[in-house]
PDB file of C-alpha atoms in Angstrom:
ATOM      1  CA  MET A   1     -18.665   5.586  17.273  1.00  0.00           C
ATOM      2  CA  SER A   2     -20.036   7.098  13.924  1.00  0.00           C
ATOM      3  CA  ARG A   3     -18.713   5.022  11.320  1.00  0.00           C
ATOM      4  CA  LEU A   4     -18.917   5.399   7.658  1.00  0.00           C
ATOM      5  CA  THR A   5     -21.214   2.635   5.813  1.00  0.00           C
ATOM      6  CA  VAL A   6     -19.511   0.853   3.126  1.00  0.00           C
ATOM      7  CA  GLU A   7     -21.168   3.264   0.247  1.00  0.00           C
ATOM      8  CA  ASP A   8     -20.584   6.615   2.125  1.00  0.00           C
ATOM      9  CA  PHE A   9     -16.811   4.959   2.165  1.00  0.00           C
ATOM     10  CA  LYS A  10     -16.975   4.557  -1.602  1.00  0.00           C
ATOM     11  CA  GLN A  11     -18.129   8.398  -2.014  1.00  0.00           C
ATOM     12  CA  ALA A  12     -15.679   9.948   0.428  1.00  0.00           C
ATOM     13  CA  ASP A  13     -12.660  11.682  -0.267  1.00  0.00           C
ATOM     14  CA  LYS A  14      -9.465   9.190  -0.319  1.00  0.00           C
ATOM     15  CA  LEU A  15      -5.912   9.459   0.305  1.00  0.00           C
ATOM     16  CA  PRO A  16      -4.299   9.942  -2.644  1.00  0.00           C
ATOM     17  CA  LEU A  17      -2.425   6.580  -2.561  1.00  0.00           C
ATOM     18  CA  VAL A  18      -2.403   3.207  -4.010  1.00  0.00           C
ATOM     19  CA  VAL A  19      -0.802   0.138  -2.258  1.00  0.00           C
ATOM     20  CA  VAL A  20       0.493  -2.561  -4.548  1.00  0.00           C
ATOM     21  CA  LEU A  21       0.959  -5.742  -3.368  1.00  0.00           C
ATOM     22  CA  ASP A  22       3.630  -7.580  -5.448  1.00  0.00           C
ATOM     23  CA  ASP A  23       3.485 -11.724  -4.972  1.00  0.00           C
ATOM     24  CA  VAL A  24       2.216 -11.432  -1.098  1.00  0.00           C
ATOM     25  CA  ARG A  25       1.406 -15.038  -0.389  1.00  0.00           C
ATOM     26  CA  SER A  26      -0.367 -14.854   2.856  1.00  0.00           C
ATOM     27  CA  MET A  27      -3.939 -13.952   2.758  1.00  0.00           C
ATOM     28  CA  TYR A  28      -3.778 -12.738   6.111  1.00  0.00           C
ATOM     29  CA  ASN A  29      -1.511 -10.043   4.907  1.00  0.00           C
ATOM     30  CA  VAL A  30      -3.560  -9.203   2.342  1.00  0.00           C
ATOM     31  CA  GLY A  31      -6.607  -9.104   4.302  1.00  0.00           C
ATOM     32  CA  SER A  32      -4.781  -6.942   6.582  1.00  0.00           C
ATOM     33  CA  VAL A  33      -3.512  -4.476   4.076  1.00  0.00           C
ATOM     34  CA  LEU A  34      -7.183  -4.006   3.090  1.00  0.00           C
ATOM     35  CA  ARG A  35      -8.253  -3.184   6.774  1.00  0.00           C
ATOM     36  CA  THR A  36      -5.481  -0.855   7.069  1.00  0.00           C
ATOM     37  CA  SER A  37      -6.213   0.802   3.780  1.00  0.00           C
ATOM     38  CA  ASP A  38      -9.908   1.218   4.931  1.00  0.00           C
ATOM     39  CA  ALA A  39      -8.921   2.500   8.325  1.00  0.00           C
ATOM     40  CA  PHE A  40      -7.200   5.304   6.123  1.00  0.00           C
ATOM     41  CA  ARG A  41      -9.175   5.809   3.156  1.00  0.00           C
ATOM     42  CA  VAL A  42      -6.841   4.499   0.660  1.00  0.00           C
ATOM     43  CA  GLU A  43      -7.635   5.352  -3.079  1.00  0.00           C
ATOM     44  CA  ALA A  44      -6.941   1.204  -3.642  1.00  0.00           C
ATOM     45  CA  VAL A  45      -5.030  -1.776  -3.739  1.00  0.00           C
ATOM     46  CA  TYR A  46      -3.568  -3.523  -6.718  1.00  0.00           C
ATOM     47  CA  LEU A  47      -3.475  -7.569  -6.107  1.00  0.00           C
ATOM     48  CA  CYS A  48      -0.808  -8.730  -8.103  1.00  0.00           C
ATOM     49  CA  GLY A  49       0.720 -12.072  -9.433  1.00  0.00           C
ATOM     50  CA  ILE A  50       0.228 -15.030  -6.865  1.00  0.00           C
ATOM     51  CA  THR A  51      -1.026 -12.515  -4.272  1.00  0.00           C
ATOM     52  CA  ALA A  52      -4.786 -13.831  -3.653  1.00  0.00           C
ATOM     53  CA  THR A  53      -8.215 -12.023  -4.027  1.00  0.00           C
ATOM     54  CA  PRO A  54     -11.524 -11.403  -2.247  1.00  0.00           C
ATOM     55  CA  PRO A  55     -13.748 -13.419  -1.808  1.00  0.00           C
ATOM     56  CA  SER A  56     -11.498 -15.435   0.657  1.00  0.00           C
ATOM     57  CA  ALA A  57     -12.195 -16.831   4.293  1.00  0.00           C
ATOM     58  CA  GLU A  58      -8.450 -16.128   4.843  1.00  0.00           C
ATOM     59  CA  ILE A  59      -8.805 -12.468   3.559  1.00  0.00           C
ATOM     60  CA  HIS A  60     -11.960 -11.977   5.188  1.00  0.00           C
ATOM     61  CA  LYS A  61     -10.614 -13.235   8.732  1.00  0.00           C
ATOM     62  CA  THR A  62      -8.003  -9.902   8.907  1.00  0.00           C
ATOM     63  CA  ALA A  63      -9.576  -7.725   6.508  1.00  0.00           C
ATOM     64  CA  LEU A  64     -13.177  -7.797   8.410  1.00  0.00           C
ATOM     65  CA  GLY A  65     -15.217  -6.576   5.520  1.00  0.00           C
ATOM     66  CA  ALA A  66     -13.057  -4.080   4.198  1.00  0.00           C
ATOM     67  CA  GLU A  67     -12.493  -6.071   1.017  1.00  0.00           C
ATOM     68  CA  ASP A  68     -16.046  -5.013   0.241  1.00  0.00           C
ATOM     69  CA  SER A  69     -15.001  -1.111   1.260  1.00  0.00           C
ATOM     70  CA  VAL A  70     -11.663  -0.436  -0.402  1.00  0.00           C
ATOM     71  CA  GLU A  71     -11.437  -0.267  -4.231  1.00  0.00           C
ATOM     72  CA  TRP A  72      -9.187  -3.577  -5.116  1.00  0.00           C
ATOM     73  CA  LYS A  73      -8.379  -4.612  -8.607  1.00  0.00           C
ATOM     74  CA  TYR A  74      -6.184  -7.593  -9.910  1.00  0.00           C
ATOM     75  CA  PHE A  75      -2.777  -7.707 -12.186  1.00  0.00           C
ATOM     76  CA  ALA A  76      -1.260 -10.397 -13.498  1.00  0.00           C
ATOM     77  CA  THR A  77       2.224  -8.837 -12.551  1.00  0.00           C
ATOM     78  CA  ALA A  78       2.984  -5.912 -10.455  1.00  0.00           C
ATOM     79  CA  VAL A  79       4.969  -4.533 -13.511  1.00  0.00           C
ATOM     80  CA  GLU A  80       1.901  -4.144 -15.244  1.00  0.00           C
ATOM     81  CA  ALA A  81       0.077  -2.466 -12.494  1.00  0.00           C
ATOM     82  CA  VAL A  82       2.961   0.102 -11.911  1.00  0.00           C
ATOM     83  CA  GLU A  83       2.912   1.009 -15.930  1.00  0.00           C
ATOM     84  CA  SER A  84      -0.720   1.552 -15.595  1.00  0.00           C
ATOM     85  CA  LEU A  85      -0.056   3.641 -12.510  1.00  0.00           C
ATOM     86  CA  ARG A  86       2.546   5.581 -13.952  1.00  0.00           C
ATOM     87  CA  SER A  87       0.850   6.314 -17.501  1.00  0.00           C
ATOM     88  CA  SER A  88      -2.351   7.630 -14.866  1.00  0.00           C
ATOM     89  CA  GLY A  89       0.433  10.356 -13.451  1.00  0.00           C
ATOM     90  CA  TYR A  90       1.086   8.529 -10.498  1.00  0.00           C
ATOM     91  CA  GLU A  91       4.464   8.744  -8.658  1.00  0.00           C
ATOM     92  CA  VAL A  92       5.208   5.293  -7.649  1.00  0.00           C
ATOM     93  CA  TYR A  93       7.738   3.932  -4.960  1.00  0.00           C
ATOM     94  CA  ALA A  94       8.918   0.354  -3.860  1.00  0.00           C
ATOM     95  CA  VAL A  95       9.054   0.121  -0.205  1.00  0.00           C
ATOM     96  CA  GLU A  96      12.694  -2.086  -0.278  1.00  0.00           C
ATOM     97  CA  GLN A  97      16.099  -1.641   0.956  1.00  0.00           C
ATOM     98  CA  ALA A  98      17.966  -0.872  -1.857  1.00  0.00           C
ATOM     99  CA  GLU A  99      20.984   1.338  -2.749  1.00  0.00           C
ATOM    100  CA  GLY A 100      19.901   4.934  -3.101  1.00  0.00           C
ATOM    101  CA  SER A 101      16.632   4.356  -1.237  1.00  0.00           C
ATOM    102  CA  THR A 102      15.076   7.395   0.889  1.00  0.00           C
ATOM    103  CA  MET A 103      14.842   6.785   4.026  1.00  0.00           C
ATOM    104  CA  LEU A 104      10.987   7.246   5.254  1.00  0.00           C
ATOM    105  CA  HIS A 105      11.268   9.822   7.472  1.00  0.00           C
ATOM    106  CA  ASP A 106      13.397  11.988   4.664  1.00  0.00           C
ATOM    107  CA  PHE A 107      10.134  11.568   2.384  1.00  0.00           C
ATOM    108  CA  THR A 108       7.558  14.108   2.372  1.00  0.00           C
ATOM    109  CA  PRO A 109       4.521  13.857   0.000  1.00  0.00           C
ATOM    110  CA  VAL A 110       3.280  16.851  -2.336  1.00  0.00           C
ATOM    111  CA  ALA A 111       0.078  17.711  -1.361  1.00  0.00           C
ATOM    112  CA  GLY A 112      -1.948  17.838  -4.655  1.00  0.00           C
ATOM    113  CA  ARG A 113       0.109  14.566  -6.049  1.00  0.00           C
ATOM    114  CA  ARG A 114      -1.134  11.162  -6.168  1.00  0.00           C
ATOM    115  CA  TYR A 115       1.109   8.213  -5.088  1.00  0.00           C
ATOM    116  CA  ALA A 116       1.450   4.281  -5.141  1.00  0.00           C
ATOM    117  CA  VAL A 117       3.806   2.147  -3.260  1.00  0.00           C
ATOM    118  CA  VAL A 118       4.524  -1.496  -4.129  1.00  0.00           C
ATOM    119  CA  LEU A 119       5.113  -3.649  -1.134  1.00  0.00           C
ATOM    120  CA  GLY A 120       6.726  -7.271  -1.938  1.00  0.00           C
ATOM    121  CA  ASN A 121       6.656 -10.723  -1.307  1.00  0.00           C
ATOM    122  CA  GLU A 122       7.168 -11.628   2.372  1.00  0.00           C
ATOM    123  CA  VAL A 123      10.771 -13.396   1.522  1.00  0.00           C
ATOM    124  CA  LYS A 124      12.020 -12.144  -1.767  1.00  0.00           C
ATOM    125  CA  GLY A 125      10.702  -8.457  -1.589  1.00  0.00           C
ATOM    126  CA  VAL A 126       9.864  -6.339  -4.697  1.00  0.00           C
ATOM    127  CA  HIS A 127      10.745  -8.036  -7.722  1.00  0.00           C
ATOM    128  CA  GLN A 128      14.067  -6.244  -9.398  1.00  0.00           C
ATOM    129  CA  GLU A 129      12.194  -5.376 -12.674  1.00  0.00           C
ATOM    130  CA  VAL A 130       9.393  -3.739 -11.055  1.00  0.00           C
ATOM    131  CA  ILE A 131      11.963  -1.682  -8.898  1.00  0.00           C
ATOM    132  CA  ASP A 132      13.589  -0.768 -12.053  1.00  0.00           C
ATOM    133  CA  ARG A 133      10.017   0.691 -13.170  1.00  0.00           C
ATOM    134  CA  CYS A 134       9.524   3.011  -9.798  1.00  0.00           C
ATOM    135  CA  HIS A 135      10.472   6.489  -9.149  1.00  0.00           C
ATOM    136  CA  GLY A 136      12.763   5.407  -6.490  1.00  0.00           C
ATOM    137  CA  CYS A 137      12.708   2.914  -3.040  1.00  0.00           C
ATOM    138  CA  LEU A 138      11.506   4.186   0.353  1.00  0.00           C
ATOM    139  CA  GLU A 139      12.913   2.547   3.315  1.00  0.00           C
ATOM    140  CA  ILE A 140      11.884   2.125   6.878  1.00  0.00           C
ATOM    141  CA  PRO A 141      14.978   2.477   9.218  1.00  0.00           C
ATOM    142  CA  GLN A 142      15.563  -0.556  10.939  1.00  0.00           C
ATOM    143  CA  PHE A 143      17.879  -1.177  14.092  1.00  0.00           C
ATOM    144  CA  GLY A 144      17.526  -4.806  15.263  1.00  0.00           C
ATOM    145  CA  THR A 145      18.971  -8.130  14.331  1.00  0.00           C
ATOM    146  CA  LYS A 146      16.431  -8.576  11.107  1.00  0.00           C
ATOM    147  CA  HIS A 147      16.490  -6.552   7.924  1.00  0.00           C
ATOM    148  CA  SER A 148      12.996  -7.123   7.134  1.00  0.00           C
ATOM    149  CA  MET A 149       9.185  -6.407   8.530  1.00  0.00           C
ATOM    150  CA  ASN A 150       6.055  -8.350   8.227  1.00  0.00           C
ATOM    151  CA  VAL A 151       4.740  -6.817   4.837  1.00  0.00           C
ATOM    152  CA  SER A 152       0.975  -5.767   6.584  1.00  0.00           C
ATOM    153  CA  VAL A 153       3.358  -4.072   9.748  1.00  0.00           C
ATOM    154  CA  THR A 154       5.119  -2.094   6.556  1.00  0.00           C
ATOM    155  CA  ALA A 155       2.121  -1.447   4.936  1.00  0.00           C
ATOM    156  CA  GLY A 156       0.672   0.324   8.065  1.00  0.00           C
ATOM    157  CA  ILE A 157       4.081   2.139   8.453  1.00  0.00           C
ATOM    158  CA  ILE A 158       3.874   3.196   4.767  1.00  0.00           C
ATOM    159  CA  ILE A 159       0.053   4.287   5.024  1.00  0.00           C
ATOM    160  CA  TYR A 160      -0.020   5.871   8.015  1.00  0.00           C
ATOM    161  CA  ASP A 161       3.181   8.098   6.997  1.00  0.00           C
ATOM    162  CA  PHE A 162       1.257   9.052   3.791  1.00  0.00           C
ATOM    163  CA  ALA A 163      -1.517   9.966   6.078  1.00  0.00           C
ATOM    164  CA  LEU A 164      -0.126  11.889   8.432  1.00  0.00           C
ATOM    165  CA  PRO A 165      -0.581  15.347   6.729  1.00  0.00           C
ATOM    166  CA  MET A 166      -4.199  14.627   6.672  1.00  0.00           C
ATOM    167  CA  ILE A 167      -4.393  13.670  10.158  1.00  0.00           C
ATOM    168  CA  LEU A 168      -2.432  16.515  11.202  1.00  0.00           C
ATOM    169  CA  LYS A 169      -5.176  18.884   9.100  1.00  0.00           C
ATOM    170  CA  VAL A 170      -8.137  17.341  10.220  1.00  0.00           C
ATOM    171  CA  LYS A 171      -6.591  17.790  13.926  1.00  0.00           C
ATOM    172  CA  LYS A 172      -6.381  21.458  13.634  1.00  0.00           C
TER     173      LYS A 172
END
């Protein structure tokens, strides 16, 4: 399999998407999000609040080196990250079950726009003050007895959905 080197990855075109982790406490989740972000060439991952940052053996265990390829940045709060993204022209969406949220299957990213998605703490979700600063909320439909999914699984679903137009374009 022909894979990009870390240097080639850094130079390659990216999916215009930033993933923001708001107080994600599991380093394994952080590593998994970085690894999925590498797979789809996500622009960057913003690590906020109590979210751990590389270098870390626990992050590396699931990232498998993606912490070196994917650009990441630390912010003291997700509010700061969201405000920075908005001021840079990103449309920012919290991934959260909330009144007025848009179901993921009803959301279509617009070509040429830059997006960011905020994923929250494994127990408490995205902080309300962060949601209040977002353009809206995206929700993944769920049909079981639970009302949430693991944050790294959620990240995979969301990132794939944003990457799908690119995937379909390459497939043609």
